[in-house]
XYZ file of C-alpha atoms in Angstrom:
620
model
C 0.892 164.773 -75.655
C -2.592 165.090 -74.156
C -4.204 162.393 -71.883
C -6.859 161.147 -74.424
C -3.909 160.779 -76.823
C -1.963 159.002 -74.760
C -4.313 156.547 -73.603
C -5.382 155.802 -76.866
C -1.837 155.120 -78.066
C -1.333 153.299 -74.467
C -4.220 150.431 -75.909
C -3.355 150.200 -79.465
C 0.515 149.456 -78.120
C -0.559 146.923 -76.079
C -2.557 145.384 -78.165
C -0.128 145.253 -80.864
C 2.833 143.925 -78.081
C 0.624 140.883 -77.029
C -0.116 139.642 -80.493
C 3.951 140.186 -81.441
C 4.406 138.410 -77.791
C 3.347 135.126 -79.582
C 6.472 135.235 -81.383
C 8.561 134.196 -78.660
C 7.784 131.135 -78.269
C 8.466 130.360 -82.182
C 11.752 131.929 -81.710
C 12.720 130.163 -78.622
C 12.080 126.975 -80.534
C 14.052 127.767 -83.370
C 16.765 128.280 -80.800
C 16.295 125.208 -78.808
C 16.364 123.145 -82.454
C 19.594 125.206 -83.369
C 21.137 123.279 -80.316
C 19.251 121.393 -77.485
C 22.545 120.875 -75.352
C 23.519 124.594 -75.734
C 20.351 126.021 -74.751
C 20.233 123.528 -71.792
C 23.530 124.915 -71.182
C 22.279 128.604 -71.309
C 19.168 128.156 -69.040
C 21.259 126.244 -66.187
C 23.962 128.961 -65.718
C 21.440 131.776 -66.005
C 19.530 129.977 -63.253
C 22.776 129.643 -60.802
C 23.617 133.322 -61.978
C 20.396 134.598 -60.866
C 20.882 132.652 -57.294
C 23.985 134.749 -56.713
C 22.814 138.373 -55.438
C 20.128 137.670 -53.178
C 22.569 134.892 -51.001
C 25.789 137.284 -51.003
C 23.286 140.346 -49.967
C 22.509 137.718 -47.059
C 25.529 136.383 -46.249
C 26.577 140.280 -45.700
C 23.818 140.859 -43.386
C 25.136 137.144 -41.313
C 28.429 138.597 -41.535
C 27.324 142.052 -40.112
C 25.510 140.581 -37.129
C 28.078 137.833 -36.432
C 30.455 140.634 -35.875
C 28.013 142.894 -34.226
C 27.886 139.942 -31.475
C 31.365 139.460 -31.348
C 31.980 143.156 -30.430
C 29.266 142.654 -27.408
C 31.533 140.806 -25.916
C 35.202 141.547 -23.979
C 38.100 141.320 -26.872
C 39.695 137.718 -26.357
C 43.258 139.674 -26.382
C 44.826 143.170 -28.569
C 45.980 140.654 -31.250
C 44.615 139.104 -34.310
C 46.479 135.901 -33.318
C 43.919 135.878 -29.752
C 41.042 136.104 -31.616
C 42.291 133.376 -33.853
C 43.307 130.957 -31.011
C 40.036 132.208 -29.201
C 38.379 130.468 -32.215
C 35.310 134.282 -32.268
C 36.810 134.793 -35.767
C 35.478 131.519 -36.748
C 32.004 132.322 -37.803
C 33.042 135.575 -39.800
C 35.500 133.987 -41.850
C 33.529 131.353 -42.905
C 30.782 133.722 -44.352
C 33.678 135.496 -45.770
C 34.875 132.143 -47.436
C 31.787 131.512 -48.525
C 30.926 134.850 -49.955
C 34.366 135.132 -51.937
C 33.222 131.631 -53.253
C 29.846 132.728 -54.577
C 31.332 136.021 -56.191
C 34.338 133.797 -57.629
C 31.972 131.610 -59.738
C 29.687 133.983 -60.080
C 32.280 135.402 -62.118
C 33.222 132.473 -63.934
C 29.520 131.294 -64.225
C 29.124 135.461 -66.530
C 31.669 134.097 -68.836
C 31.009 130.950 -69.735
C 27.236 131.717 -69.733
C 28.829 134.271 -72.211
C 30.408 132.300 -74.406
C 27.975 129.507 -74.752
C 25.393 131.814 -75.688
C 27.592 133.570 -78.503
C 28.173 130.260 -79.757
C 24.463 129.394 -79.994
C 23.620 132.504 -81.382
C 25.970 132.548 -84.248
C 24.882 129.311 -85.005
C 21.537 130.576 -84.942
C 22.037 133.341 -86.821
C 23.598 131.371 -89.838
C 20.551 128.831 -89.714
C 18.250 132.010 -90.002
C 20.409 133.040 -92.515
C 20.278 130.059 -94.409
C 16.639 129.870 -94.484
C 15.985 133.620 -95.456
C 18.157 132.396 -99.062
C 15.848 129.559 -99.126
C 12.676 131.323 -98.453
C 13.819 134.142 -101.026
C 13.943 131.159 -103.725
C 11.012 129.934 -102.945
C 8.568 133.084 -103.643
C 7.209 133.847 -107.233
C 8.765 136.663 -109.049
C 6.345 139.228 -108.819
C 6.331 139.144 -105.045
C 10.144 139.414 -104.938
C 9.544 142.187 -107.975
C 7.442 144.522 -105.961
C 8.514 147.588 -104.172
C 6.201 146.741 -100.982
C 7.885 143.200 -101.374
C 11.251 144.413 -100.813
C 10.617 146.894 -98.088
C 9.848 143.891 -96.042
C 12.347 141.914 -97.856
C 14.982 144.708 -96.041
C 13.608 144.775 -92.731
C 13.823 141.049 -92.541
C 16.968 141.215 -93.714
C 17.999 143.742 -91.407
C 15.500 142.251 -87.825
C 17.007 138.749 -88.408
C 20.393 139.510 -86.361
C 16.868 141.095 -83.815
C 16.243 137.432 -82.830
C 19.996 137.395 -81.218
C 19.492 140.271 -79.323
C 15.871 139.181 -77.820
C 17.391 136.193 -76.852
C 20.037 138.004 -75.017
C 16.925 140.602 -73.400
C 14.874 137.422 -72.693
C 17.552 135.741 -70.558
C 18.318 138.669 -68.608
C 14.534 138.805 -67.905
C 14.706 135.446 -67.075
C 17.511 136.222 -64.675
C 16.122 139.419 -63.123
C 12.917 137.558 -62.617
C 14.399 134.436 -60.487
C 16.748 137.275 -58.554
C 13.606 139.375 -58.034
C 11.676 136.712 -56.773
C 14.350 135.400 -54.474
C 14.582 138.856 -52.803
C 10.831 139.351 -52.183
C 10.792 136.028 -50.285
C 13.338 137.406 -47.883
C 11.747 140.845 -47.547
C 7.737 139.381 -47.383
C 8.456 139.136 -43.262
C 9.548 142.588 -42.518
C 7.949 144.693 -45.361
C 5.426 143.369 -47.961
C 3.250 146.631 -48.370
C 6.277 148.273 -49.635
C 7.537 145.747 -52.197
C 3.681 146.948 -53.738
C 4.788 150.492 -53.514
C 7.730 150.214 -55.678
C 5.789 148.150 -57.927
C 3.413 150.809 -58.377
C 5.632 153.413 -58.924
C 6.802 151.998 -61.512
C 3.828 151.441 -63.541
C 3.967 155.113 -65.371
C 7.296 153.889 -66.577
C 5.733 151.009 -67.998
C 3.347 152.759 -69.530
C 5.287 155.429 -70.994
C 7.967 152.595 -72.771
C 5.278 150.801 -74.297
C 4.223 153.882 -75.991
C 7.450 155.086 -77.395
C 8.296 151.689 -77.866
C 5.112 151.981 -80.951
C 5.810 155.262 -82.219
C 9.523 154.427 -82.301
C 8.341 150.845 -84.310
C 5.830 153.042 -86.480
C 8.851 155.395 -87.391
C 11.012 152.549 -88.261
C 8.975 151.486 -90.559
C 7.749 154.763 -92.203
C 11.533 155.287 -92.973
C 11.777 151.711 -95.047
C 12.473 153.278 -98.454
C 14.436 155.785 -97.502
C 16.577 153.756 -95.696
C 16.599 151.409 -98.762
C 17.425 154.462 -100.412
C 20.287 155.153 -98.784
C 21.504 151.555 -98.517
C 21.744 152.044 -102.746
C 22.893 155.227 -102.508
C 26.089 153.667 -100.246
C 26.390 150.898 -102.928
C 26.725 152.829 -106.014
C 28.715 155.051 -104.376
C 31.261 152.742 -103.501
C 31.502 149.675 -105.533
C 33.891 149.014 -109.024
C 31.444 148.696 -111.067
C 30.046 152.377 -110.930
C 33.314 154.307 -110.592
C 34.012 155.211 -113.657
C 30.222 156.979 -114.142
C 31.195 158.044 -110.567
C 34.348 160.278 -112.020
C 33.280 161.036 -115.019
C 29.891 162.284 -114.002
C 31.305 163.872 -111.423
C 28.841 161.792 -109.212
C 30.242 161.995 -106.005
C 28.885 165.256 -104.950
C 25.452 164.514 -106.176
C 25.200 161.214 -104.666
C 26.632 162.783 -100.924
C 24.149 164.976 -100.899
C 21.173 162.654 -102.127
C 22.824 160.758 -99.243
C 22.827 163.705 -96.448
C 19.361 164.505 -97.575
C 17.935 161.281 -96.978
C 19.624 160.531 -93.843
C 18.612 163.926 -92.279
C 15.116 163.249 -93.111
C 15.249 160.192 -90.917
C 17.511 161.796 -88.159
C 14.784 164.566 -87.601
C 12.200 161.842 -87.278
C 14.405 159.951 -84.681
C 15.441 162.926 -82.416
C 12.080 164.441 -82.098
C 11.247 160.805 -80.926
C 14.219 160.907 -78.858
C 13.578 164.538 -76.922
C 9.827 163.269 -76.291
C 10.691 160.153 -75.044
C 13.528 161.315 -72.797
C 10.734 164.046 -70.964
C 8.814 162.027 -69.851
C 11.028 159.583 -69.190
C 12.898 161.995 -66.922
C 9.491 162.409 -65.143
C 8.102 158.559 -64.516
C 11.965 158.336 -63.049
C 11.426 160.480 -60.855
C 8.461 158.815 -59.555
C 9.759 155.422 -59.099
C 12.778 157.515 -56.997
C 10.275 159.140 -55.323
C 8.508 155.412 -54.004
C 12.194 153.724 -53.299
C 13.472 156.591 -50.759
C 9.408 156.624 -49.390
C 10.100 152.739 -48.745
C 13.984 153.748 -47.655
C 12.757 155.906 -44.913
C 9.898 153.674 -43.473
C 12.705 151.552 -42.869
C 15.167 153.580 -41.710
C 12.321 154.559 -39.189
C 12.248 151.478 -38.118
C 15.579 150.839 -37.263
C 15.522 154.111 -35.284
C 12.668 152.624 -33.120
C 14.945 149.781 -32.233
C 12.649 147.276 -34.872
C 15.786 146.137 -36.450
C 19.034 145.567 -36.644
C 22.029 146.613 -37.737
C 22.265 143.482 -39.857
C 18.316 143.406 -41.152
C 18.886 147.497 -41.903
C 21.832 146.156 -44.053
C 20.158 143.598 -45.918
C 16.786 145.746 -46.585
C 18.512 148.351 -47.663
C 20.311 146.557 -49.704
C 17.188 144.523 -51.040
C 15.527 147.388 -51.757
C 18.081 148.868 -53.478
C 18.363 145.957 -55.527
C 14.364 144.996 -55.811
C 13.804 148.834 -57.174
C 16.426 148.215 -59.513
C 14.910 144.990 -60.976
C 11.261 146.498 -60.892
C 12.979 149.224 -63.154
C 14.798 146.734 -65.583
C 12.052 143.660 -65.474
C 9.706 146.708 -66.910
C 11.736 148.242 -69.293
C 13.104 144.992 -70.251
C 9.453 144.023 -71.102
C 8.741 147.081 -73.212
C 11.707 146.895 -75.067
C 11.511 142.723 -75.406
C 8.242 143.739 -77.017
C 8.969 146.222 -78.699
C 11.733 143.954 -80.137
C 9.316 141.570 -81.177
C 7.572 144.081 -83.211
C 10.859 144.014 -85.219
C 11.234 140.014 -84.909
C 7.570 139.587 -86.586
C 9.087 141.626 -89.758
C 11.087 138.848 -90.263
C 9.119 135.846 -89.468
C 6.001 137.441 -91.276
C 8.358 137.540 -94.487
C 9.003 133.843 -93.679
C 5.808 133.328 -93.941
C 4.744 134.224 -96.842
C 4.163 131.662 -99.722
C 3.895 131.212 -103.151
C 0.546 132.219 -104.965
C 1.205 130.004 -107.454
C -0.721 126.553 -107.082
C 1.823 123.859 -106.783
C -0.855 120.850 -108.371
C -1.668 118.418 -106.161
C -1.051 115.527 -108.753
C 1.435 116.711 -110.587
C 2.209 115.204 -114.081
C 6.084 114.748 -115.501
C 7.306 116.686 -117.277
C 7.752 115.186 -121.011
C 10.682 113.838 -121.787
C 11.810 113.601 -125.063
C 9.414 116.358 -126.098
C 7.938 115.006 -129.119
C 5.111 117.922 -129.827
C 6.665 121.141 -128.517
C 5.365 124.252 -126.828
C 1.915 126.006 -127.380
C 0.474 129.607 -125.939
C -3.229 129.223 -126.090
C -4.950 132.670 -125.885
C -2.684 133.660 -122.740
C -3.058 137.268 -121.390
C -0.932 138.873 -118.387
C -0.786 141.898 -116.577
C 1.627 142.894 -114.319
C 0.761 143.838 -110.540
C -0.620 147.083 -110.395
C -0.285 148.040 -113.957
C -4.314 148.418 -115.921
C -2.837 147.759 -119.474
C -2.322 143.898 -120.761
C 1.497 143.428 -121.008
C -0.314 140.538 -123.621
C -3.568 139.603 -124.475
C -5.338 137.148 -126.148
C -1.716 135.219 -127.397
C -1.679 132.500 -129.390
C 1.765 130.856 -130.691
C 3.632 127.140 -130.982
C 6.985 126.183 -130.963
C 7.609 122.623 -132.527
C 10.138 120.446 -131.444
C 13.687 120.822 -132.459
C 12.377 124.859 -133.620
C 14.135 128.074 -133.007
C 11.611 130.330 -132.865
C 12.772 134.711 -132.838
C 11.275 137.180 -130.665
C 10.983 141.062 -132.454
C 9.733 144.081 -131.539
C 10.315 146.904 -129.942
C 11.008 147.567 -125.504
C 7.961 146.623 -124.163
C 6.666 144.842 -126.829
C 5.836 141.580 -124.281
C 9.347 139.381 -125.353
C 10.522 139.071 -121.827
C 7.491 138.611 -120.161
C 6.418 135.326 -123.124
C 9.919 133.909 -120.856
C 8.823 134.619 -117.718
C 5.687 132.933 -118.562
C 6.976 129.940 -119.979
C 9.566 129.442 -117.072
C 6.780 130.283 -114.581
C 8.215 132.876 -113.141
C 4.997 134.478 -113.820
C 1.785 133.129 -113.783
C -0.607 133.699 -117.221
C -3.750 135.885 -115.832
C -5.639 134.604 -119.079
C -5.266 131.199 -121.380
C -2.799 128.277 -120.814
C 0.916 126.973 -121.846
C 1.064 123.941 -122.572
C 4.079 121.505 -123.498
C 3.085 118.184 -125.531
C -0.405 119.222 -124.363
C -0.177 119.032 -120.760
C -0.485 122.626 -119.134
C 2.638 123.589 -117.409
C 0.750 124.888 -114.578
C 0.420 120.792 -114.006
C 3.429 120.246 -114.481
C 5.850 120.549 -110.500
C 7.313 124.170 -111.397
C 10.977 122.759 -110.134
C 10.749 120.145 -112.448
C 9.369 122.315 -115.495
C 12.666 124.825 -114.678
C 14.739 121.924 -114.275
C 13.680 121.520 -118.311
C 14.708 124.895 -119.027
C 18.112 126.431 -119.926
C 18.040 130.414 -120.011
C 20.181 132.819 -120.162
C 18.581 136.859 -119.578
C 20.196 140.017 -120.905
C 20.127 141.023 -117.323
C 22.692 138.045 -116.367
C 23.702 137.673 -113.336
C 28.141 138.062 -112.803
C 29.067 135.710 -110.246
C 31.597 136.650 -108.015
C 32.915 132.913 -107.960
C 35.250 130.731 -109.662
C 35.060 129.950 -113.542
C 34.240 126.863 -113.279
C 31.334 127.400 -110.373
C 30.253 130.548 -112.944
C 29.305 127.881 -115.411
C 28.479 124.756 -112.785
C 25.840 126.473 -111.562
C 23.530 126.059 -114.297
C 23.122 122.729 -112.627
C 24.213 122.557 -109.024
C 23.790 118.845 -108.789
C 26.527 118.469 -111.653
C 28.769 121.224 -110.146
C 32.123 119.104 -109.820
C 31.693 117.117 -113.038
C 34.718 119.110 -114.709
C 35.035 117.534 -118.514
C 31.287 118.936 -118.526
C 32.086 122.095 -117.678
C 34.650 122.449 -120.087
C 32.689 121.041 -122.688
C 30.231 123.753 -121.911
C 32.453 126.277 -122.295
C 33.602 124.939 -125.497
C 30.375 124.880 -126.975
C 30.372 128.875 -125.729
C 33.742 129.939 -126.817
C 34.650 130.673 -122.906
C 37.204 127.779 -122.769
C 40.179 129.772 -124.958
C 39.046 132.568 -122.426
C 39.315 130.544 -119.390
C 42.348 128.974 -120.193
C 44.330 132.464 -120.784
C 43.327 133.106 -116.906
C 46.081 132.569 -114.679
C 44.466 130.212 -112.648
C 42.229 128.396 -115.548
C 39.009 127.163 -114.168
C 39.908 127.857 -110.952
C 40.718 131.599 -111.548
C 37.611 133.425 -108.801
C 36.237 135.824 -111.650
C 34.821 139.655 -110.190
C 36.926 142.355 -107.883
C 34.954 141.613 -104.570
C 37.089 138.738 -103.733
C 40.967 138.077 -103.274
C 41.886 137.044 -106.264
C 39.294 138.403 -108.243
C 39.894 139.046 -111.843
C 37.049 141.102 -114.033
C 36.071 139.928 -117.482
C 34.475 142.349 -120.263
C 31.330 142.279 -121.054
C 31.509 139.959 -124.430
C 33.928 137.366 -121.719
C 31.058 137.582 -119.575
C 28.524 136.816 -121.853
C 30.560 133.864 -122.798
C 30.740 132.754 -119.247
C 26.969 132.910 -119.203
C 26.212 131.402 -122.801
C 28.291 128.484 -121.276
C 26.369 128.193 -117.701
C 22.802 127.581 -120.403
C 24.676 124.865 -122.260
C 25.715 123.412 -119.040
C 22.305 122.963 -117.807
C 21.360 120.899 -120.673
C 17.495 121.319 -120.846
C 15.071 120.211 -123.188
C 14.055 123.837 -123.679
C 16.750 126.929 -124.211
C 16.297 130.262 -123.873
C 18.221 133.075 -125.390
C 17.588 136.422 -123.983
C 19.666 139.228 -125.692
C 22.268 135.984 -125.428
C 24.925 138.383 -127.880
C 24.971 142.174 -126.901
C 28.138 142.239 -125.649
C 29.677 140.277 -128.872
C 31.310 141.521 -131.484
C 30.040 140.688 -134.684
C 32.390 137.501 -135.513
C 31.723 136.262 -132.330
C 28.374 136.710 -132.764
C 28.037 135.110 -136.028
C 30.099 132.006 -134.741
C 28.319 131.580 -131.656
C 24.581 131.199 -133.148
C 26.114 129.144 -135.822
C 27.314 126.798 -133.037
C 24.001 127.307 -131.340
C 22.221 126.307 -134.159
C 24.017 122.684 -134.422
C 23.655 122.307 -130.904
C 20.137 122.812 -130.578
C 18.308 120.722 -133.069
C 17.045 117.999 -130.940
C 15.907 121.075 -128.117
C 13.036 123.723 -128.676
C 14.738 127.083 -128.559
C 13.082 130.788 -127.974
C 15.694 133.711 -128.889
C 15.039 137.465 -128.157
C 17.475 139.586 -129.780
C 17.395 143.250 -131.674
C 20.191 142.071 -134.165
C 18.136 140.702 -136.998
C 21.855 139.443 -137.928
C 21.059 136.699 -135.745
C 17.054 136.772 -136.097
C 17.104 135.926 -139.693
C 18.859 132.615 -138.766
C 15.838 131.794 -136.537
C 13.348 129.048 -138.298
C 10.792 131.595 -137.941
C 10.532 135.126 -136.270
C 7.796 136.509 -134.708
C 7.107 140.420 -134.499
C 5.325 141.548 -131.324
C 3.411 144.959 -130.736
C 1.626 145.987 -127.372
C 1.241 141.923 -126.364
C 0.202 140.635 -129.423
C 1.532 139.195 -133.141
C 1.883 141.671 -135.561
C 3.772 138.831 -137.917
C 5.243 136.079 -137.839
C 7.276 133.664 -140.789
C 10.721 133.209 -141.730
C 13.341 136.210 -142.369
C 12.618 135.932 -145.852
C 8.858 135.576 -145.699
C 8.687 139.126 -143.265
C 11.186 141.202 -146.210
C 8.782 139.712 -149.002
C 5.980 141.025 -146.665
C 7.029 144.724 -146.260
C 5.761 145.242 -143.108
C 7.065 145.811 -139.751
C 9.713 143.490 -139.890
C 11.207 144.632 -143.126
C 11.086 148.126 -142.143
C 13.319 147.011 -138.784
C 15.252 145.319 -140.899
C 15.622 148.064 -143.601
C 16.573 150.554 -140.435
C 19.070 148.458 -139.070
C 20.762 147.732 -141.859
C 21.185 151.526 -143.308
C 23.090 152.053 -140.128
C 26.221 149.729 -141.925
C 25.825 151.176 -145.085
């Protein structure tokens, strides 16, 4: 490390550790809203704890000199019982009462202090917990989508336990600080010039920790996707769902050594760090040693010369002892509370982020009935990053009480017209409107409260059956007969009711109790949670995959009946179900290639009909 390097890295560290220093003060709040009376708590038994060195170091040095005059004098008698009656032993024992006293509750004071502040901070941590959900929910899709996105996402999942730990730092700082200052006022009348030497001393330390302190931030976040990496690597190489792949891929190997690979990477990056740090480490120590024995033998000096006591050499000595060793830890404490924060403003940066979409400022209701239906007006999107037009130029209704088909082939723009619709994603070009009011007028929690979808990509919960389907619409979780007369409406309730504990029976293998469903039973479960919700638009993404054909056939059927007063959109490759559809559109590259009934596409021998002609050679 050279000494231009260093001082450059010296200013950009600070620089960067007093703008994450305005954190704290956010973060104590969040604390002191967590719990006033616990914090209170916290800040009154740090305070008393800090009291507690400086006055038994003092009491020593009374103790020392009342027994250094007692010995001046002739002994009252050989026996402990004439000193007693001689009333010389007085004095000492009541400094020894009192010092047993102050190191009794000083004891008691550590672990209460300690367990008031883990109850505060595992309250804490569950409100920060809470609110990282909340704030999750609240970001637009593409934000959550993107790699960048969920780098930060994982180091704010990760720093949020930081805010504990900084708390802890900041009260022993806190502490230190009132213990420091308590000691300096009884050293300022016999030696203030060398409380400044130690001080000084100390300031390569400083120096040096608030460099590695940055470079060891810097590395931390270099590292992000491998250590996401890694994190996946762990999951998939552990959980049900991938251990079958796992043995008969013969996985495990593979997967230990992407692992290894990965986490070496990261270990070399961390020891180099590491060996650096601990150098010159080993040489500011050795500085700061060098200042406390200086200061050490100045007043050991004095003491020769007859300057002080035998009592004041106690208690400076002692002082000093004590003062270099809070210099050291106020210091360090500082570096590494900053360097902490670093950490801390990953996670309330990420809180602080907020939706791009425009939430309108008058917003309009949403229309209900819908008497007109939906309409894509010349709408064009591209996804972040990407050049090419996932659609362009797009131009489509949906009438009321019309099932409308998506075709075409992966990437043909199907998923992303849903996204759209649901606002999940935000049109780049052209407008959707519903009964002629442009859904980007519309509040977005009311247009989604309006909209019943279920994805390809479904999500499994690891819950109970009846919570699987509830939460379609949380504010109707406990209403039971609905429940079952979504699941009806699915299929799921002959399912459900085969499960040994019914609706009650916690579906997945992560849980006690857990009991896993195929595919086509989870499907069901899913099919059911869309019903549930009850929305004046439905969405059926790949709703069938996992179905056998009968199934299949039954469950459109059913969805067909069902859905005549709602405006439905279906995606699905099995033209078994498309051709049921009131009308079908076929999408290439973002755009309409066709669009009509089943049997208006075959009479039309184009795309459609040579799907259609494809598929069905595949039964013959």
């Amino acid at each position: 490390m050279t000494a231009a390097s260093f001082t450059a890295g010296l200013r950009s560290a600070l620089r960067q550790r007093f703008r994450t220093l305005a954190l704290l003060p956010r973060l104590l709040h969040s604390f002191w809203q967590t719990s006033p009376a616990l914090s209170a708590a916290i800040i009154v038994l740090r305070l008393l704890r800090a009291a507690q060195p400086p006055l038994v170091l003092f009491i020593g040095k009374l103790i020392v000199d009342e027994i250094i005059l007692q010995t001046a004098s002739p002994a009252p008698g050989p026996t402990l019982a004439d000193w007693v009656e001689s009333g010389r032993l007085s004095a000492v024992a009541g400094w020894l009462l009192l010092e047993f006293l102050l190191v009794a509750t000083a004891n008691a004071l550590a672990r209460i202090g300690a367990f008031v502040e883990r109850v505060l901070t595992e309250r804490h941590d569950n409100a920060l917990g809470v609110a990282l959900i909340q704030q999750v929910a609240s970001l637009d899709l593409r934000d959550i989508e993107a790699s960048s996105a969920q780098d930060r996402l994982q180091r704010a999942r990760t720093q949020r336990f930081m805010g504990n730990q900084l708390l802890t730092s900041l009260l022993s700082q806190a502490q230190d600080f009132v213990s420091l200052i308590l000691f300096v006022i009884g050293l300022l009348s016999y030696a203030p010039l060398l409380i400044v030497l130690l001080l000084l001393a100390l300031l390569p330390t400083l120096a040096g920790e608030a460099h590695f302190n940055a470079k060891g931030y810097g590395l931390n976040v270099s590292v992000t996707p491998e250590r996401r990496q890694m994190d996946y690597i762990q999951i998939v190489g552990s959980v049900a769902e991938s251990a079958k792949e796992m043995k008969l891929f013969g996985l495990g190997a593979y997967l230990a050594g992407r692992f290894a690979e990965l986490a070496d990477k990261v270990h070399r990056g961390n020891r180099d760090l590491a060996a650096r740090r601990t150098l010159w480490g080993s040489l500011f120590g050795a500085i700061a040693s060098l200042a406390y024995y200086a200061a050490y033998a100045v007043i050991a000096w004095r003491a020769l010369k007859g300057e002080l006591g035998i009592g004041d050499l106690t208690f400076l000595a002692g002082s000093l002892l004590r003062l270099n060793g809070l210099f050291e830890r106020l210091i360090l404490g500082l570096t590494q509370i900053t360097s902490q924060t670093q950490y801390l403003d990953d996670f309330f940066s990420f809180m602080d982020l907020r939706s791009t979409m425009v939430a309108p400022s008058n917003p309009r209701p949403f229309p209900v009935p819908m008497r007109q239906g939906i309409v894509f007006d010349k709408v064009g999107f591209r996804y972040p990053g990407k050049g090419a037009w996932a659609l362009r130029d797009l131009s489509f209704s949906i009438p009321v009480g019309e099932t409308l088909a998506l075709v075409g082939e992966n990437g043909a723009g199907k998923t992303t017209i849903v996204k759209l619709l649901t606002r999940l994603y935000e049109p780049d070009e052209g407008r959707i409107l519903v009964d002629g009011i442009d859904i980007r007028d519309i509040d977005i929690a009311e247009l989604q409260h309006q909209v019943g979808a279920i994805f390809q990509d479904f999500v499994r919960y690891h819950m109970t059956a009846a919570e699987n389907i509830g939460i379609g619409r949380v504010g109707c979780l406990s209403d039971r007969p609905r429940v079952i007369e979504a699941a009806q409406k699915s299929l799921a309730h002959p399912l459900i009711e085969t499960l040994p504990e019914g609706y009650e029976q916690m579906l997945g293998r992560v849980f006690a109790r857990g009991l896993d469903l195929s595919g086509g039973e989870w499907q069901k479960i899913a099919i059911a949670r869309a019903y549930f919700r009850d929305a004046a638009i439905l969405i059926l993404d790949e709703p069938t995959a996992a179905l056998d054909a009968r199934a299949e056939a039954e469950i459109f059927e059913r969805f067909r009946n069902l859905s005549e007063a709602k405006t439905a959109l279906l995606i699905s490759h099995r033209f078994a179900t498309v051709r049921m559809a009131d009308r079908i559109l076929v999408l290439e590259n973002g755009a309409i290639l066709e669009s009509g009934s089943h049997e208006e596409l075959i009479a039309l021998h184009g795309r459609y009909a040579e799907l259609f002609a494809l598929q069905a050679a595949g039964f013959q």
